[in-house]
XYZ file of C-alpha atoms in Angstrom:
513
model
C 0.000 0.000 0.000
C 2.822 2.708 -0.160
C 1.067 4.435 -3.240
C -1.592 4.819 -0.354
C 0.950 7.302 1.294
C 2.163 8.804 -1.796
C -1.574 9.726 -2.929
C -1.278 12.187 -0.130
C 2.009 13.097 -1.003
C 2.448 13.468 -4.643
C 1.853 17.382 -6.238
C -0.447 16.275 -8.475
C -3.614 18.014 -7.017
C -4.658 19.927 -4.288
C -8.154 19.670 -2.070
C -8.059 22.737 0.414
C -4.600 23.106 0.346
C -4.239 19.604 1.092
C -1.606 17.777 -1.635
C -3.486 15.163 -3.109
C -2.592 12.808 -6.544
C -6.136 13.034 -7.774
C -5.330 10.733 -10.625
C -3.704 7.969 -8.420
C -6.660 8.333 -6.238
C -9.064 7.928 -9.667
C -7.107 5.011 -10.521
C -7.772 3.351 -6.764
C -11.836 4.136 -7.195
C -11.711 1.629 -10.531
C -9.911 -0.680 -8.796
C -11.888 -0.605 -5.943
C -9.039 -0.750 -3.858
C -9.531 -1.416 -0.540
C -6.122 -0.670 0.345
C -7.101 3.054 -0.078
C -10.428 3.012 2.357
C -9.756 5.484 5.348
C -6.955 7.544 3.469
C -9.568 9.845 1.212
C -13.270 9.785 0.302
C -14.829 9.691 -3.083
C -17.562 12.235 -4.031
C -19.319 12.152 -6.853
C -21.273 15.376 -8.074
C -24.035 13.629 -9.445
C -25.437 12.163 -7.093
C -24.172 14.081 -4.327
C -23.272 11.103 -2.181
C -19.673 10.328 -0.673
C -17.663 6.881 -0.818
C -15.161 4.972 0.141
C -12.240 4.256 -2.416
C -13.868 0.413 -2.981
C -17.908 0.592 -3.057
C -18.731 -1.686 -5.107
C -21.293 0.299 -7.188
C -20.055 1.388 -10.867
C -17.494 3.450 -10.780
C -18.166 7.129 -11.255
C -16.900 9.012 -14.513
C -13.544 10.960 -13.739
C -15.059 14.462 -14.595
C -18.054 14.172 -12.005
C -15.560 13.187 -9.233
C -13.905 15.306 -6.367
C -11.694 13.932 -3.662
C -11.682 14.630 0.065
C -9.337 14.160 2.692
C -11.475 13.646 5.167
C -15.434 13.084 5.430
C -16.137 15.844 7.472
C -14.625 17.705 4.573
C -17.135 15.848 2.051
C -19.896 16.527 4.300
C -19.228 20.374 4.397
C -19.127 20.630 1.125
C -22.883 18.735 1.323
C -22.589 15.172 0.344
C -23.939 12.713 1.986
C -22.349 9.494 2.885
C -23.098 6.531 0.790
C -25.335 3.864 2.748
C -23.831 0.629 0.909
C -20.186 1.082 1.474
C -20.662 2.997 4.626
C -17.928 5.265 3.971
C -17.480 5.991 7.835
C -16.607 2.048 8.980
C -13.521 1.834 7.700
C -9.968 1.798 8.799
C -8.948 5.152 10.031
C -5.989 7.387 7.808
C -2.766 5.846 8.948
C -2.022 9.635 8.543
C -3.038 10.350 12.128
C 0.017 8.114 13.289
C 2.524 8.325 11.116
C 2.448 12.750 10.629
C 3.602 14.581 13.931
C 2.168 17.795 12.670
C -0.601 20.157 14.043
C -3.569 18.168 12.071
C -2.581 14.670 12.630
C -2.307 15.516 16.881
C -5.480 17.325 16.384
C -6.788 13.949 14.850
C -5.816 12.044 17.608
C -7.476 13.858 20.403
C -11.090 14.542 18.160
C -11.431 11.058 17.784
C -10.966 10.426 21.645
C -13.588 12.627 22.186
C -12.057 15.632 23.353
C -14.051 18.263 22.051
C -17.542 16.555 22.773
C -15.794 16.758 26.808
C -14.078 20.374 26.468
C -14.974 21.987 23.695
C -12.489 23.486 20.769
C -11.011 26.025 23.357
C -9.902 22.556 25.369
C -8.846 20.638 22.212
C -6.832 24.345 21.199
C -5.213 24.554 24.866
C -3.992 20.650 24.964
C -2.492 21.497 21.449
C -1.003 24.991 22.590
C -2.698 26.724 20.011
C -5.351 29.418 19.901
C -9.144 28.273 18.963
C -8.735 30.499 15.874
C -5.401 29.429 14.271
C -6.348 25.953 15.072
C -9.666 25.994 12.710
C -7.632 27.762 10.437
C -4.902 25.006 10.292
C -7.568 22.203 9.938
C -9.567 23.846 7.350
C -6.538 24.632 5.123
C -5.148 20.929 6.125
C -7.906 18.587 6.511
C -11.034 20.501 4.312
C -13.071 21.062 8.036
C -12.421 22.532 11.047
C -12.802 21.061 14.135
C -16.717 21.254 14.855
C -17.322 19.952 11.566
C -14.423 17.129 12.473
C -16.184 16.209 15.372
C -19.280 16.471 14.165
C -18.968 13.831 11.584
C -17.440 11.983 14.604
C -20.445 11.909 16.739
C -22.721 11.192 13.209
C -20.524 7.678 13.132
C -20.892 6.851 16.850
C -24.696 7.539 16.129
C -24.376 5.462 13.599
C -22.679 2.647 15.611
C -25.919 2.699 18.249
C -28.333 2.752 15.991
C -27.234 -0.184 14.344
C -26.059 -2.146 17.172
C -28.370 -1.127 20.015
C -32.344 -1.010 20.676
C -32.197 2.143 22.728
C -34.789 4.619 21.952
C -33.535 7.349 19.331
C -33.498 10.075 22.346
C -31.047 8.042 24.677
C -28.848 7.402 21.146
C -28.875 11.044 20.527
C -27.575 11.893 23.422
C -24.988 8.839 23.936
C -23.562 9.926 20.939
C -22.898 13.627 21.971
C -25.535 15.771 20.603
C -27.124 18.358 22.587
C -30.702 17.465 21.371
C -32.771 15.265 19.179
C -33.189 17.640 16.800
C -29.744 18.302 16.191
C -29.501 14.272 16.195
C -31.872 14.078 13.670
C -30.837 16.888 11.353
C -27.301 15.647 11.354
C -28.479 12.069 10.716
C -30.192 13.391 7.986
C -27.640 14.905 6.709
C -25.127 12.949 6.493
C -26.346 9.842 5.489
C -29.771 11.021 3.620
C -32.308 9.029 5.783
C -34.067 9.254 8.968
C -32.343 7.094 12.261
C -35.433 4.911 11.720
C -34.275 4.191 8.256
C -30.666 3.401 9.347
C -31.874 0.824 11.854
C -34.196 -0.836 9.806
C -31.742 -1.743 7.274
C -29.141 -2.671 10.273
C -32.394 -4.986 11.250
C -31.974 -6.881 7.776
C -28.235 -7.338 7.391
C -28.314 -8.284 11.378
C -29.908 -8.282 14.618
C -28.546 -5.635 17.136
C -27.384 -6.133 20.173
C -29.788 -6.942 23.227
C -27.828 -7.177 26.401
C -27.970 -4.065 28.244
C -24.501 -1.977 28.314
C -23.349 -4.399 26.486
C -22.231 -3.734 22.039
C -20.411 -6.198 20.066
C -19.201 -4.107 16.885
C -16.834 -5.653 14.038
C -13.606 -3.296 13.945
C -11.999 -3.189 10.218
C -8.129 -3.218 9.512
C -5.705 -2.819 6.522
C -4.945 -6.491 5.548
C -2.220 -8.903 6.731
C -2.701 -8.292 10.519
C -0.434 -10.327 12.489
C -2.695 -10.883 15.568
C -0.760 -13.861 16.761
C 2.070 -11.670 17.544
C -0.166 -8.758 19.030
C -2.385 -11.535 21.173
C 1.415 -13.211 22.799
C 2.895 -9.524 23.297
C 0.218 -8.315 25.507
C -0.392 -11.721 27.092
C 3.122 -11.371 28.486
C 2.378 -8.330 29.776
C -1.086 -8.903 31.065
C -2.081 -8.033 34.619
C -4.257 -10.389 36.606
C -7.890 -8.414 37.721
C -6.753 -5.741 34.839
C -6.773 -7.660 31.951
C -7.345 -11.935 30.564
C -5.529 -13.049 27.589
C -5.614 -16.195 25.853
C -4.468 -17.431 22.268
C -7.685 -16.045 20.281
C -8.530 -13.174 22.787
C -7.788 -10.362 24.708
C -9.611 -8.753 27.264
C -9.140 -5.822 29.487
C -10.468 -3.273 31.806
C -10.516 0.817 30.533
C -11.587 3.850 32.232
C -13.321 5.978 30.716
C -14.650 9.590 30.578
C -17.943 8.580 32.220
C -16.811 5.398 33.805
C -15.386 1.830 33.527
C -15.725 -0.487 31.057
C -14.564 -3.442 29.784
C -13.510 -4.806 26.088
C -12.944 -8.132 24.560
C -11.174 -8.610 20.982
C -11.250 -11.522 19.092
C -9.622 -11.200 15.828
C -10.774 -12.849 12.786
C -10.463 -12.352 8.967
C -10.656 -9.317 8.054
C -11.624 -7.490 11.108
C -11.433 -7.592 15.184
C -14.410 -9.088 16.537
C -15.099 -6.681 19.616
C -17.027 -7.077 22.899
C -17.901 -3.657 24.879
C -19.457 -3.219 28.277
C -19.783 -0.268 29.182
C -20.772 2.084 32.115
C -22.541 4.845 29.864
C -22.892 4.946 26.421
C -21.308 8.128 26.019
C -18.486 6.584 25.950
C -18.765 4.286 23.186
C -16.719 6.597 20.539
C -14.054 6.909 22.666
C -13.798 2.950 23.652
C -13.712 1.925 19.878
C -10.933 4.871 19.219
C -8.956 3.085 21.822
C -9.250 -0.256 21.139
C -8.348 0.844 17.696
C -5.329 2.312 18.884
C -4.400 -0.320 21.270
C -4.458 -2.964 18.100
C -2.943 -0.393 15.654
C -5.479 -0.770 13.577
C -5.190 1.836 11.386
C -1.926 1.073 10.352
C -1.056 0.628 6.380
C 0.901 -2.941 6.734
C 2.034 -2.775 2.968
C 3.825 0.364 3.346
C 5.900 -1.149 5.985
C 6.487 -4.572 5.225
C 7.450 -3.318 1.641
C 9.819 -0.859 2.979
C 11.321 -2.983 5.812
C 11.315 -6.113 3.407
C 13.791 -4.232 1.168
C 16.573 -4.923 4.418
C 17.891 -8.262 3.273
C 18.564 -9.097 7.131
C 14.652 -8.246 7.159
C 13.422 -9.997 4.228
C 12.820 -13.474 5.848
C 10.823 -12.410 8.953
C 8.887 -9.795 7.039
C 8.077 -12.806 4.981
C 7.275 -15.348 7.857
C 5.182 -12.498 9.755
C 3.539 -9.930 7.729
C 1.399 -7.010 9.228
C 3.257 -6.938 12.475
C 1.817 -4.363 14.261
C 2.648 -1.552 17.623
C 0.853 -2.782 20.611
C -0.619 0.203 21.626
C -2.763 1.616 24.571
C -5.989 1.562 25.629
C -5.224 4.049 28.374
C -6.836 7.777 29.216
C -5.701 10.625 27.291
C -3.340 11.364 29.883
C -1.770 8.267 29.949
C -0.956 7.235 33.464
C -0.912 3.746 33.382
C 1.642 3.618 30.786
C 3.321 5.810 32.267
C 3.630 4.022 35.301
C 3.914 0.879 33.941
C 6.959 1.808 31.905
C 8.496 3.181 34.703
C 7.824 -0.303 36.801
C 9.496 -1.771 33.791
C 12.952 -0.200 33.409
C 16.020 -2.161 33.716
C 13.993 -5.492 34.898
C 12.545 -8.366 33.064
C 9.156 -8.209 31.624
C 8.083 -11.093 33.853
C 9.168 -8.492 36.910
C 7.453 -5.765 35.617
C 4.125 -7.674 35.395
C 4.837 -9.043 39.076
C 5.673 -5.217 40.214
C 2.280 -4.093 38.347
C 0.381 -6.765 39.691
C 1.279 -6.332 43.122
C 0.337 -2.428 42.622
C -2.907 -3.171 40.848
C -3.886 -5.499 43.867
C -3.268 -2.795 46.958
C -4.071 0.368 44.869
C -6.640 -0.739 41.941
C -10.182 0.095 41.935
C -12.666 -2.659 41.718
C -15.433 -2.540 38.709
C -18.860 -2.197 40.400
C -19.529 -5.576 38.341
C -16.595 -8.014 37.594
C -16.449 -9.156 34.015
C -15.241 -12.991 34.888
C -12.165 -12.355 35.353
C -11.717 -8.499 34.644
C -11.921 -6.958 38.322
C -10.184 -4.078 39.022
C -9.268 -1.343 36.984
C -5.352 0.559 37.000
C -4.722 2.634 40.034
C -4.923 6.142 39.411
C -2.155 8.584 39.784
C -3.799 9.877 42.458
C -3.595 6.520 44.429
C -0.314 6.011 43.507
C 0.663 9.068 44.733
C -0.874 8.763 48.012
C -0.563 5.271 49.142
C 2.409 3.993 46.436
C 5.182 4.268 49.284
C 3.676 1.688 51.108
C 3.277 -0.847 48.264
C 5.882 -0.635 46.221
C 8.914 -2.922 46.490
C 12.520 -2.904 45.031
C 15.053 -0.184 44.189
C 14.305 2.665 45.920
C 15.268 5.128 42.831
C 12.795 3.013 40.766
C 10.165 3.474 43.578
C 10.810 7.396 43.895
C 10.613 8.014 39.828
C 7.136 6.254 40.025
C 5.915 8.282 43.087
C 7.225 11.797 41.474
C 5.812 10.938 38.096
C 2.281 9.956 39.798
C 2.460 13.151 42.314
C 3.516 15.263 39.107
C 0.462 13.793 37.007
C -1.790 14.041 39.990
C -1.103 17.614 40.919
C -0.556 18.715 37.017
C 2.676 19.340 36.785
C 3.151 16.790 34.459
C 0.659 16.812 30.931
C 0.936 13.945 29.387
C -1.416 13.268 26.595
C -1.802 11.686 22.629
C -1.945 14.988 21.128
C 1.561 15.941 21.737
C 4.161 14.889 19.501
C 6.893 11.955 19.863
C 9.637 14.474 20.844
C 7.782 16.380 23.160
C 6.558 13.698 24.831
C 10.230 12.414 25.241
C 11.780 15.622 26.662
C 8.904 15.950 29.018
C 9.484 12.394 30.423
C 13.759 12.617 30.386
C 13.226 15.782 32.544
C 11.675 14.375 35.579
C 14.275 12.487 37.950
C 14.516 9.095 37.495
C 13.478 8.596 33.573
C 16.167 7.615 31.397
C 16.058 7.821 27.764
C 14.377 4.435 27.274
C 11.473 5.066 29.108
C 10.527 8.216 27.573
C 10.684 6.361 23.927
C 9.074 3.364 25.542
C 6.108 5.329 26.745
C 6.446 7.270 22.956
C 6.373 4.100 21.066
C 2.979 2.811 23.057
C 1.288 5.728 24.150
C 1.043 7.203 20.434
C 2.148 4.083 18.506
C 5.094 6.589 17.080
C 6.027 4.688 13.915
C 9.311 5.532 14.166
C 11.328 4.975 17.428
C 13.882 1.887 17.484
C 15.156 1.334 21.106
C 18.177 0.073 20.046
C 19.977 0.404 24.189
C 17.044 -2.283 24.604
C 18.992 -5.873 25.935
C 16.148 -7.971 24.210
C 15.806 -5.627 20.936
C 19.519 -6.578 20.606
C 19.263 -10.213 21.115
C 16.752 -9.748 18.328
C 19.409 -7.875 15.709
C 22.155 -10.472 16.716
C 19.516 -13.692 16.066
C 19.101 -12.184 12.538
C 22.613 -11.241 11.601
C 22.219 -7.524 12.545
C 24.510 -5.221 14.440
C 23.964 -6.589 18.203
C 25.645 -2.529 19.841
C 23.323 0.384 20.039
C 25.199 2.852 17.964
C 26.009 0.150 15.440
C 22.350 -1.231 15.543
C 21.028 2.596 15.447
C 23.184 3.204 12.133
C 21.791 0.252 10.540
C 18.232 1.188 11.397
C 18.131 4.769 9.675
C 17.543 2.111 6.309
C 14.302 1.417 7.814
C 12.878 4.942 8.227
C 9.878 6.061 8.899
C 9.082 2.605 10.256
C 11.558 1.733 12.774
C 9.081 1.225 14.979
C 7.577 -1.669 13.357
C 11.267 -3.319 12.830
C 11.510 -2.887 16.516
C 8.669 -5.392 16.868
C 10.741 -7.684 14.357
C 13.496 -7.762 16.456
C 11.632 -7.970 20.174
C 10.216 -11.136 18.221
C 13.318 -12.593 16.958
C 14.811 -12.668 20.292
C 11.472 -14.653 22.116
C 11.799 -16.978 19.141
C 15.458 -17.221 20.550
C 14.691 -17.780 24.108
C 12.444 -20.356 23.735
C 14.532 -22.395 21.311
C 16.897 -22.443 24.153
C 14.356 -23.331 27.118
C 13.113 -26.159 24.900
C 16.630 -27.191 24.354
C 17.374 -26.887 28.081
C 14.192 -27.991 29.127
């Protein structure tokens, strides 16, 4: 999928100042690509109705078509969204991830939810901008500012509990962030051309909804190959008794949430994640799917980087054994605290330490879930917790206990802002400030709190094990040399690596066993 990227790239067009190859992006629509869903939208004058890249219906003629970055953008410019390809459940623009500019950190925190909680002045002040030079930037960026950005986020999370719900149409409207019915209604209307009445009767024929109370089961779409095997053993290393349950075909955890706890299942399966939600309030629904999303890195374009790290011939073979390797990522607030602290719990020990370390902190300080989910129980302490009662838990080094009490006093009192919208490196020379956080850490909590594409830890002891397995330089500087070849996705060979040197280590346990 790197033409994917390069559609965005390439002079060959421009929609709202944003540089887009309309003829690459033609040639995707009669392909019916769907490499290219999530990256633009398709509208077609005609009919006045937006698309993604691979509806199936006949393909529109070339001079009655007009490309969008975004839908929001389509939707300004009054088309509606198309209701057999459903333009809106699709993978999200690996754009968001992969750009460290204004837009793409803007991206981050609308879909989270942070203007339906704070407003544009909030989103603006997380960002460091003012309200005004924000919209500007967006507009000129991203063809919508960021009403009309969130806005066509709340229209898909309407979407979402119309289709998968029975609640009444008032309790939808306002789970999915509108101020009234009517404005529920209109934008409904809008945006995809029918009533919500409509919407859920045609949900009704391809499926029954949902019927469990607080409970949605959703099907989450990615960029094909995923490597879930790979994500699914990573975070069941790593997986914290009460917190969250992982097995070989599924992952469960406990998240809090902006109106309370919840819970999340994942099952992945072809073609998408099969995904579980219970939650507290409804409201929250948007904001759960964003971060399961994340946590999965589902968004991610898998060609792009198993093209460009397949080009390494000390790559080639494990690009070819595990395609679509994916970041873990986080399913954590938008301040990030537990992986924060978790990282911090983690440095210069074992990961089978660090999970006994968490445990034991998730046991004293965690708060229970009103209703346990089988085995889900307790949710991650807050920093507040931490901060307060942490002294009397925590074992170990004392310099490792004292960075995690200063980072959860600094979070707690808010000295420390810590959230997705800021960028890789100003994340990382937040972090290296504080006493206590090396230079690991901060890239650590970089590479999983905004799935940063490109960070290679290359001072990490099991990263290394990895490079030396596969013929690589086995030193940081020499391994950090080599690794420039696999810009902007050293991330991803990072994974390679972490999984070369498991592969290694249990070789030799079944050879020692």
């Amino acid at each position: 999928m790197a033409d994917s990227r390069r559609i965005r790239t390439a002079r060959g067009g421009s929609i709202d100042g944003v540089p887009l190859d309309t003829d690459r992006a033609y040639r995707a629509v009669t392909a019916r690509d769907t490499r290219f869903d999530g990256c633009f939208v398709t509208a077609v004058r005609t009919t006045g109705i937006y698309c993604r890249p691979s509806c199936p219906a006949l393909a529109p003629k070339r001079h009655n078509v007009e490309f969008f970055p975004t839908a929001a953008a389509a939707q300004q410019r009054g088309y509606r969204a198309c209701r057999r390809c459903l333009p809106d459940a699709v993978p999200g623009s690996p754009d968001w991830d992969t750009r460290a500019d204004l837009a793409a950190r803007a991206m981050r925190l609308i879909t989270d939810g942070v203007v339906e909680r704070e407003g544009v002045p909030g989103l603006a002040a997380r960002l460091g901008y003012s309200p005004r030079h924000l919209s500007r930037v967006l507009t000129a960026e991203l063809g919508a500012g960021p009403l009309a950005l969130a806005r066509a986020h709340r229209a898909q999370a309407a979407r979402l509990l119309v289709e998968s719900t029975t609640l009444g149409m008032a309790d939808v409207a306002f789970a999915a962030g509108f101020a009234s019915v009517r404005q529920f209604n209109d934008t409904v209307r809008a945006v995809y051309g029918v009533a919500p009445t409509v919407l859920r009767g045609e949900a009704r024929r391809r499926r029954q909804p949902a019927t469990t109370p607080g409970t949605i089961a959703l099907r989450l779409p990615f960029r094909p190959p995923l490597d879930a095997a790979g994500l699914l053993a990573f975070l069941a290393a790593r997986a914290v008794p009460g917190v969250e349950h992982a097995t070989a075909q599924c992952y469960a955890r406990t998240v809090r949430l902006p109106h309370g706890p919840a819970t999340v299942a994942l099952r992945p399966d072809a073609g998408h994640v099969h995904a579980v939600l219970r939650l507290t309030d409804l409201r929250d629904l948007a904001t759960a799917v964003c971060r399961t999303r994340r946590l999965l890195d589902l968004d991610a374009d898998p060609a792009a980087v198993d093209e460009a790290l397949g080009a390494d011939p000390a790559l080639a073979e494990t690009v070819r054994a595990t395609p679509g390797i994916r970041i873990p990522g986080s399913t954590d607030t938008a301040e990030g605290t537990e992986t924060l602290l978790r990282a911090v719990l983690g440095q210069q020990v074992s990961v089978a330490a660090a999970r006994t370390a968490v445990t034991r902190l998730v046991a004293a300080l965690g708060e229970r879930l009103p209703s346990p989910d089988g085995p889900l129980t307790h949710l991650f302490p807050t920093a507040e917790a931490v901060a307060e009662h942490g002294g009397e838990v925590l074992t170990g080094p004392r310099r490792r206990a004292e960075a995690v009490l200063g980072l959860a006093r600094g979070v707690a009192a808010g000295e420390l802002t810590v959230h997705i919208g800021l960028s890789g490196d100003d994340l990382a020379s937040r972090l290296t400030a504080l006493p206590g956080l090396g230079p690991w850490t901060a890239r650590y909590v970089t590479l999983r709190l905004l799935r940063a594409p490109d960070e290679l830890l290359a001072t990490d002891g099991a990263l290394r094990r990895g490079a030396a397995a596969l013929g690589l330089p086995a030193t940081p500087d020499a391994l950090a040399r080599h690794g420039r070849r696999w810009r902007p996705w050293r991330s991803y060979a990072g994974m390679h690596l972490w999984r070369a040197a498991a592969t290694v280590t249990t070789d030799l346990q079944r050879r020692t066993a």
